[in-house]
Amino acid sequence: MDRWKGRVALVTGASVGIGAAIVKSLVQHGMKVVGCARNLEQIQNLAAECVRSGFSGTLFPYKCDLSVEDEVLSMFSWIKVQHQGIDVCINNAGLALPEPLLSGKTSGWRTMMDVNVIALSVCTQEAHHSMKERYIDDGHIININGMCGHRVLHNADVHFYTATKYAALTEGLRQELREAKTHIRATSISPGLVETELTYRLFSQNPEKAAATYKSIKCLQADDIANAVVYVLSAPPHVQIGDIQMRPVEQLT
């Protein structure tokens, strides 16, 4: 990770869970990290925690609603003014709503598409533009996907969410980057069941169901995914890690 010290990373969905764990890990390794989310206070608390821990990097909190394209574009403009641009983009933000294909609300479908697909693609495009205009040829774009992007669970509540994770964005990006003759890399990290707030939000009307899900097996922890991000970034520049699939040992599917 030495070559990333002092360089700039953007982490979306940085206030809690996997995003917060990734932020802390990158700051600990000496990076300047712009962490964005709708809840600014939580990221500010995370920044203070990084300072108290004596980490060599710095966390810069930024409030952004990724479902609003103008806010995303304003964020990248701010990053350009404050930090010249970004070298690493980690598209972590995502949400799951219990909206089945046969009975779900179109408003919920659109919300998931806006965040999980459209916002990710806008951030990817802006990140590539930032790297290209500064002649950064060793940048990295990492999408935090999920095992839902590789198989369909027998659970109607997550079928549309699964569709947003099935979008073949990372491999498509990798191909476009190769055609552009750049050495910027693209990686997807697909965890299985991780003990975060996502399931509690998915089953907000039935918190007991969410709690039971996490008690059923020994789940992955947010730090496990953060460690995978560090592994990917630590790979030599000539190594392209396309997709990491990781799940709890006890998880069946």
mmCIF file of C-alpha atoms in Angstrom:
data_model
loop_
_atom_site.group_PDB
_atom_site.id
_atom_site.type_symbol
_atom_site.label_atom_id
_atom_site.label_comp_id
_atom_site.label_asym_id
_atom_site.label_seq_id
_atom_site.Cartn_x
_atom_site.Cartn_y
_atom_site.Cartn_z
ATOM 1 C CA MET A 1 0.000 0.000 0.000
ATOM 2 C CA ASP A 2 3.008 2.328 0.119
ATOM 3 C CA ARG A 3 2.378 3.703 -3.366
ATOM 4 C CA TRP A 4 -1.059 4.940 -2.283
ATOM 5 C CA LYS A 5 0.192 7.057 0.635
ATOM 6 C CA GLY A 6 -0.881 10.660 0.212
ATOM 7 C CA ARG A 7 -3.119 9.871 -2.727
ATOM 8 C CA VAL A 8 -6.853 10.512 -2.877
ATOM 9 C CA ALA A 9 -9.674 7.973 -2.626
ATOM 10 C CA LEU A 10 -13.418 8.462 -2.764
ATOM 11 C CA VAL A 11 -15.585 6.063 -0.756
ATOM 12 C CA THR A 12 -19.355 6.292 -1.189
ATOM 13 C CA GLY A 13 -21.728 5.176 1.544
ATOM 14 C CA ALA A 14 -18.981 5.950 4.030
ATOM 15 C CA SER A 15 -20.970 6.659 7.177
ATOM 16 C CA VAL A 16 -21.585 3.126 8.468
ATOM 17 C CA GLY A 17 -20.901 -0.558 7.906
ATOM 18 C CA ILE A 18 -18.636 -1.639 5.077
ATOM 19 C CA GLY A 19 -18.033 1.920 3.888
ATOM 20 C CA ALA A 20 -16.885 3.101 7.315
ATOM 21 C CA ALA A 21 -14.561 0.104 7.661
ATOM 22 C CA ILE A 22 -13.017 0.779 4.234
ATOM 23 C CA VAL A 23 -12.536 4.451 5.083
ATOM 24 C CA LYS A 24 -10.730 3.680 8.339
ATOM 25 C CA SER A 25 -8.469 1.143 6.658
ATOM 26 C CA LEU A 26 -7.438 3.501 3.842
ATOM 27 C CA VAL A 27 -6.835 6.395 6.242
ATOM 28 C CA GLN A 28 -4.759 4.062 8.408
ATOM 29 C CA HIS A 29 -2.659 3.315 5.326
ATOM 30 C CA GLY A 30 -1.976 7.012 4.763
ATOM 31 C CA MET A 31 -4.491 7.927 2.079
ATOM 32 C CA LYS A 32 -6.541 11.098 1.805
ATOM 33 C CA VAL A 33 -10.109 9.820 1.774
ATOM 34 C CA VAL A 34 -13.225 11.704 0.771
ATOM 35 C CA GLY A 35 -16.045 9.855 2.485
ATOM 36 C CA CYS A 36 -19.529 10.714 1.300
ATOM 37 C CA ALA A 37 -22.998 9.871 2.558
ATOM 38 C CA ARG A 38 -26.243 11.616 3.397
ATOM 39 C CA ASN A 39 -25.462 11.552 7.131
ATOM 40 C CA LEU A 40 -22.599 14.028 7.478
ATOM 41 C CA GLU A 41 -22.445 13.844 11.266
ATOM 42 C CA GLN A 42 -21.603 10.143 11.249
ATOM 43 C CA ILE A 43 -18.693 10.710 8.854
ATOM 44 C CA GLN A 44 -17.472 13.628 10.952
ATOM 45 C CA ASN A 45 -17.474 11.347 13.995
ATOM 46 C CA LEU A 46 -15.535 8.787 11.956
ATOM 47 C CA ALA A 47 -12.994 11.465 10.983
ATOM 48 C CA ALA A 48 -12.518 12.367 14.641
ATOM 49 C CA GLU A 49 -12.019 8.684 15.470
ATOM 50 C CA CYS A 50 -9.297 8.443 12.812
ATOM 51 C CA VAL A 51 -7.531 11.451 14.329
ATOM 52 C CA ARG A 52 -7.731 9.984 17.843
ATOM 53 C CA SER A 53 -6.299 6.719 16.518
ATOM 54 C CA GLY A 54 -3.280 8.555 15.124
ATOM 55 C CA PHE A 55 -3.790 7.339 11.556
ATOM 56 C CA SER A 56 -1.376 8.874 9.051
ATOM 57 C CA GLY A 57 -4.025 9.702 6.467
ATOM 58 C CA THR A 58 -6.986 12.081 6.592
ATOM 59 C CA LEU A 59 -10.730 11.667 6.174
ATOM 60 C CA PHE A 60 -12.623 14.508 4.514
ATOM 61 C CA PRO A 61 -16.388 14.176 5.169
ATOM 62 C CA TYR A 62 -18.758 15.229 2.389
ATOM 63 C CA LYS A 63 -22.547 15.231 2.415
ATOM 64 C CA CYS A 64 -24.032 13.858 -0.791
ATOM 65 C CA ASP A 65 -27.267 12.206 -1.849
ATOM 66 C CA LEU A 66 -26.080 9.896 -4.612
ATOM 67 C CA SER A 67 -29.576 9.580 -6.058
ATOM 68 C CA VAL A 68 -29.342 13.266 -7.080
ATOM 69 C CA GLU A 69 -26.952 13.549 -10.030
ATOM 70 C CA ASP A 70 -26.296 17.254 -9.527
ATOM 71 C CA GLU A 71 -25.070 16.554 -5.997
ATOM 72 C CA VAL A 72 -22.694 13.893 -7.306
ATOM 73 C CA LEU A 73 -21.309 16.254 -9.951
ATOM 74 C CA SER A 74 -20.917 19.014 -7.355
ATOM 75 C CA MET A 75 -18.974 16.616 -5.148
ATOM 76 C CA PHE A 76 -16.524 15.818 -7.913
ATOM 77 C CA SER A 77 -16.114 19.532 -8.643
ATOM 78 C CA TRP A 78 -15.356 20.111 -4.946
ATOM 79 C CA ILE A 79 -12.822 17.275 -4.956
ATOM 80 C CA LYS A 80 -11.106 18.799 -7.995
ATOM 81 C CA VAL A 81 -10.785 22.181 -6.270
ATOM 82 C CA GLN A 82 -9.705 20.793 -2.909
ATOM 83 C CA HIS A 83 -7.610 17.771 -3.923
ATOM 84 C CA GLN A 84 -7.035 18.081 -7.697
ATOM 85 C CA GLY A 85 -8.892 14.805 -8.287
ATOM 86 C CA ILE A 86 -9.125 11.178 -7.185
ATOM 87 C CA ASP A 87 -6.901 8.167 -7.769
ATOM 88 C CA VAL A 88 -9.147 5.490 -6.281
ATOM 89 C CA CYS A 89 -12.938 5.295 -6.468
ATOM 90 C CA ILE A 90 -14.742 2.807 -4.248
ATOM 91 C CA ASN A 91 -18.405 2.515 -5.152
ATOM 92 C CA ASN A 92 -19.724 1.095 -1.921
ATOM 93 C CA ALA A 93 -23.102 2.804 -1.483
ATOM 94 C CA GLY A 94 -26.119 0.622 -2.087
ATOM 95 C CA LEU A 95 -29.498 -0.197 -0.683
ATOM 96 C CA ALA A 96 -32.028 -2.999 -0.691
ATOM 97 C CA LEU A 97 -35.765 -2.491 -0.377
ATOM 98 C CA PRO A 98 -38.347 -5.301 0.008
ATOM 99 C CA GLU A 99 -40.057 -4.742 -3.347
ATOM 100 C CA PRO A 100 -40.861 -8.069 -5.099
ATOM 101 C CA LEU A 101 -41.251 -8.274 -8.851
ATOM 102 C CA LEU A 102 -44.970 -9.117 -8.686
ATOM 103 C CA SER A 103 -46.035 -6.780 -5.897
ATOM 104 C CA GLY A 104 -43.287 -4.197 -5.413
ATOM 105 C CA LYS A 105 -43.721 -0.449 -5.802
ATOM 106 C CA THR A 106 -42.108 1.171 -8.834
ATOM 107 C CA SER A 107 -40.869 3.978 -6.564
ATOM 108 C CA GLY A 108 -38.796 1.425 -4.639
ATOM 109 C CA TRP A 109 -37.466 -0.100 -7.853
ATOM 110 C CA ARG A 110 -36.412 3.323 -9.111
ATOM 111 C CA THR A 111 -34.703 4.163 -5.834
ATOM 112 C CA MET A 112 -32.618 0.985 -6.002
ATOM 113 C CA MET A 113 -31.745 1.616 -9.657
ATOM 114 C CA ASP A 114 -30.829 5.237 -8.947
ATOM 115 C CA VAL A 115 -28.383 4.331 -6.177
ATOM 116 C CA ASN A 116 -27.126 0.848 -7.085
ATOM 117 C CA VAL A 117 -26.729 1.356 -10.836
ATOM 118 C CA ILE A 118 -27.055 4.977 -12.001
ATOM 119 C CA ALA A 119 -25.136 6.657 -9.161
ATOM 120 C CA LEU A 120 -22.417 4.013 -9.344
ATOM 121 C CA SER A 121 -22.072 4.623 -13.082
ATOM 122 C CA VAL A 122 -21.968 8.414 -12.692
ATOM 123 C CA CYS A 123 -19.261 8.132 -10.013
ATOM 124 C CA THR A 124 -17.325 5.739 -12.225
ATOM 125 C CA GLN A 125 -17.518 8.073 -15.218
ATOM 126 C CA GLU A 126 -16.479 11.112 -13.180
ATOM 127 C CA ALA A 127 -13.657 9.184 -11.492
ATOM 128 C CA HIS A 128 -12.280 8.076 -14.853
ATOM 129 C CA HIS A 129 -12.513 11.634 -16.169
ATOM 130 C CA SER A 130 -10.614 12.888 -13.107
ATOM 131 C CA MET A 131 -7.859 10.333 -13.630
ATOM 132 C CA LYS A 132 -7.646 10.887 -17.376
ATOM 133 C CA GLU A 133 -7.369 14.677 -17.218
ATOM 134 C CA ARG A 134 -4.479 14.383 -14.739
ATOM 135 C CA TYR A 135 -2.764 11.585 -16.709
ATOM 136 C CA ILE A 136 -3.256 9.112 -13.841
ATOM 137 C CA ASP A 137 -2.709 5.720 -15.456
ATOM 138 C CA ASP A 138 -2.556 3.537 -12.336
ATOM 139 C CA GLY A 139 -5.897 4.426 -10.770
ATOM 140 C CA HIS A 140 -8.383 1.880 -9.488
ATOM 141 C CA ILE A 141 -12.180 1.677 -9.471
ATOM 142 C CA ILE A 142 -13.636 -0.863 -7.047
ATOM 143 C CA ASN A 143 -17.316 -1.798 -6.958
ATOM 144 C CA ILE A 144 -18.654 -3.374 -3.784
ATOM 145 C CA ASN A 145 -21.123 -5.812 -5.303
ATOM 146 C CA GLY A 146 -22.456 -8.891 -3.506
ATOM 147 C CA MET A 147 -23.112 -12.579 -3.950
ATOM 148 C CA CYS A 148 -26.571 -11.470 -5.134
ATOM 149 C CA GLY A 149 -24.756 -10.419 -8.282
ATOM 150 C CA HIS A 150 -23.942 -14.079 -8.974
ATOM 151 C CA ARG A 151 -27.054 -16.057 -8.033
ATOM 152 C CA VAL A 152 -30.745 -15.585 -7.334
ATOM 153 C CA LEU A 153 -31.946 -16.271 -3.801
ATOM 154 C CA HIS A 154 -35.307 -17.919 -3.182
ATOM 155 C CA ASN A 155 -36.571 -14.736 -1.527
ATOM 156 C CA ALA A 156 -38.983 -12.471 -3.397
ATOM 157 C CA ASP A 157 -38.046 -9.453 -1.271
ATOM 158 C CA VAL A 158 -34.583 -9.273 -2.838
ATOM 159 C CA HIS A 159 -35.264 -10.237 -6.461
ATOM 160 C CA PHE A 160 -35.272 -6.678 -7.822
ATOM 161 C CA TYR A 161 -32.311 -5.765 -5.620
ATOM 162 C CA THR A 162 -30.535 -8.790 -7.090
ATOM 163 C CA ALA A 163 -31.187 -7.422 -10.589
ATOM 164 C CA THR A 164 -29.331 -4.213 -9.685
ATOM 165 C CA LYS A 165 -26.383 -6.298 -8.508
ATOM 166 C CA TYR A 166 -26.452 -8.497 -11.608
ATOM 167 C CA ALA A 167 -25.732 -5.481 -13.841
ATOM 168 C CA ALA A 168 -22.439 -6.385 -15.529
ATOM 169 C CA LEU A 169 -20.893 -3.003 -14.837
ATOM 170 C CA THR A 170 -17.438 -4.004 -13.603
ATOM 171 C CA GLU A 171 -16.538 -6.320 -16.479
ATOM 172 C CA GLY A 172 -17.998 -3.850 -18.972
ATOM 173 C CA LEU A 173 -15.859 -1.129 -17.395
ATOM 174 C CA ARG A 174 -12.765 -3.326 -17.535
ATOM 175 C CA GLN A 175 -13.292 -3.907 -21.255
ATOM 176 C CA GLU A 176 -13.786 -0.207 -21.956
ATOM 177 C CA LEU A 177 -10.651 0.666 -19.995
ATOM 178 C CA ARG A 178 -8.661 -1.865 -22.037
ATOM 179 C CA GLU A 179 -10.032 -0.446 -25.278
ATOM 180 C CA ALA A 180 -8.953 2.992 -24.068
ATOM 181 C CA LYS A 181 -5.400 1.624 -23.684
ATOM 182 C CA THR A 182 -5.212 2.651 -20.033
ATOM 183 C CA HIS A 183 -3.790 0.759 -17.067
ATOM 184 C CA ILE A 184 -6.568 1.915 -14.748
ATOM 185 C CA ARG A 185 -8.009 -1.199 -13.135
ATOM 186 C CA ALA A 186 -11.566 -2.251 -12.281
ATOM 187 C CA THR A 187 -12.495 -4.776 -9.593
ATOM 188 C CA SER A 188 -15.708 -6.140 -8.117
ATOM 189 C CA ILE A 189 -15.822 -7.438 -4.549
ATOM 190 C CA SER A 190 -18.842 -9.655 -3.893
ATOM 191 C CA PRO A 191 -19.441 -10.532 -0.244
ATOM 192 C CA GLY A 192 -22.090 -12.869 1.031
ATOM 193 C CA LEU A 193 -23.864 -12.249 4.328
ATOM 194 C CA VAL A 194 -22.174 -9.357 6.148
ATOM 195 C CA GLU A 195 -23.311 -8.205 9.564
ATOM 196 C CA THR A 196 -24.209 -4.588 8.781
ATOM 197 C CA GLU A 197 -27.274 -2.363 8.910
ATOM 198 C CA LEU A 198 -28.396 -3.364 5.377
ATOM 199 C CA THR A 199 -30.554 -6.289 6.464
ATOM 200 C CA TYR A 200 -32.098 -4.262 9.282
ATOM 201 C CA ARG A 201 -33.079 -1.648 6.718
ATOM 202 C CA LEU A 202 -34.392 -4.314 4.349
ATOM 203 C CA PHE A 203 -36.565 -5.792 7.100
ATOM 204 C CA SER A 204 -37.270 -2.534 8.930
ATOM 205 C CA GLN A 205 -40.847 -3.680 9.558
ATOM 206 C CA ASN A 206 -39.591 -6.937 11.058
ATOM 207 C CA PRO A 207 -36.339 -6.357 12.990
ATOM 208 C CA GLU A 208 -36.604 -9.795 14.584
ATOM 209 C CA LYS A 209 -36.194 -11.341 11.123
ATOM 210 C CA ALA A 210 -33.043 -9.322 10.510
ATOM 211 C CA ALA A 211 -31.601 -10.271 13.887
ATOM 212 C CA ALA A 212 -32.361 -13.949 13.241
ATOM 213 C CA THR A 213 -30.570 -13.758 9.889
ATOM 214 C CA TYR A 214 -27.362 -12.625 11.549
ATOM 215 C CA LYS A 215 -27.639 -15.144 14.387
ATOM 216 C CA SER A 216 -28.114 -18.103 12.038
ATOM 217 C CA ILE A 217 -24.414 -18.328 11.101
ATOM 218 C CA LYS A 218 -21.118 -16.600 11.823
ATOM 219 C CA CYS A 219 -21.345 -13.736 9.325
ATOM 220 C CA LEU A 220 -18.663 -11.774 7.581
ATOM 221 C CA GLN A 221 -17.719 -8.515 9.273
ATOM 222 C CA ALA A 222 -17.244 -5.137 7.597
ATOM 223 C CA ASP A 223 -13.504 -5.342 8.290
ATOM 224 C CA ASP A 224 -13.329 -8.510 6.177
ATOM 225 C CA ILE A 225 -14.420 -6.538 3.130
ATOM 226 C CA ALA A 226 -12.069 -3.677 4.011
ATOM 227 C CA ASN A 227 -9.221 -6.203 4.100
ATOM 228 C CA ALA A 228 -10.242 -7.397 0.634
ATOM 229 C CA VAL A 229 -10.064 -3.803 -0.642
ATOM 230 C CA VAL A 230 -6.540 -3.444 0.736
ATOM 231 C CA TYR A 231 -5.576 -6.748 -0.893
ATOM 232 C CA VAL A 232 -6.869 -5.542 -4.263
ATOM 233 C CA LEU A 233 -5.097 -2.183 -4.005
ATOM 234 C CA SER A 234 -1.891 -3.904 -2.911
ATOM 235 C CA ALA A 235 -1.686 -6.046 -6.047
ATOM 236 C CA PRO A 236 1.188 -5.137 -8.418
ATOM 237 C CA PRO A 237 0.149 -2.692 -11.180
ATOM 238 C CA HIS A 238 0.256 -5.419 -13.845
ATOM 239 C CA VAL A 239 -2.217 -7.640 -11.955
ATOM 240 C CA GLN A 240 -5.930 -7.280 -12.758
ATOM 241 C CA ILE A 241 -8.163 -8.759 -10.052
ATOM 242 C CA GLY A 242 -11.566 -8.958 -11.699
ATOM 243 C CA ASP A 243 -13.887 -10.295 -9.017
ATOM 244 C CA ILE A 244 -13.516 -11.502 -5.468
ATOM 245 C CA GLN A 245 -16.366 -13.665 -4.162
ATOM 246 C CA MET A 246 -16.338 -14.115 -0.402
ATOM 247 C CA ARG A 247 -18.916 -15.548 1.977
ATOM 248 C CA PRO A 248 -19.131 -16.987 5.483
ATOM 249 C CA VAL A 249 -17.888 -20.551 5.703
ATOM 250 C CA GLU A 250 -21.298 -21.634 6.999
ATOM 251 C CA GLN A 251 -23.313 -19.858 4.282
ATOM 252 C CA LEU A 252 -24.958 -22.441 2.038
ATOM 253 C CA THR A 253 -25.764 -20.366 -1.082
#
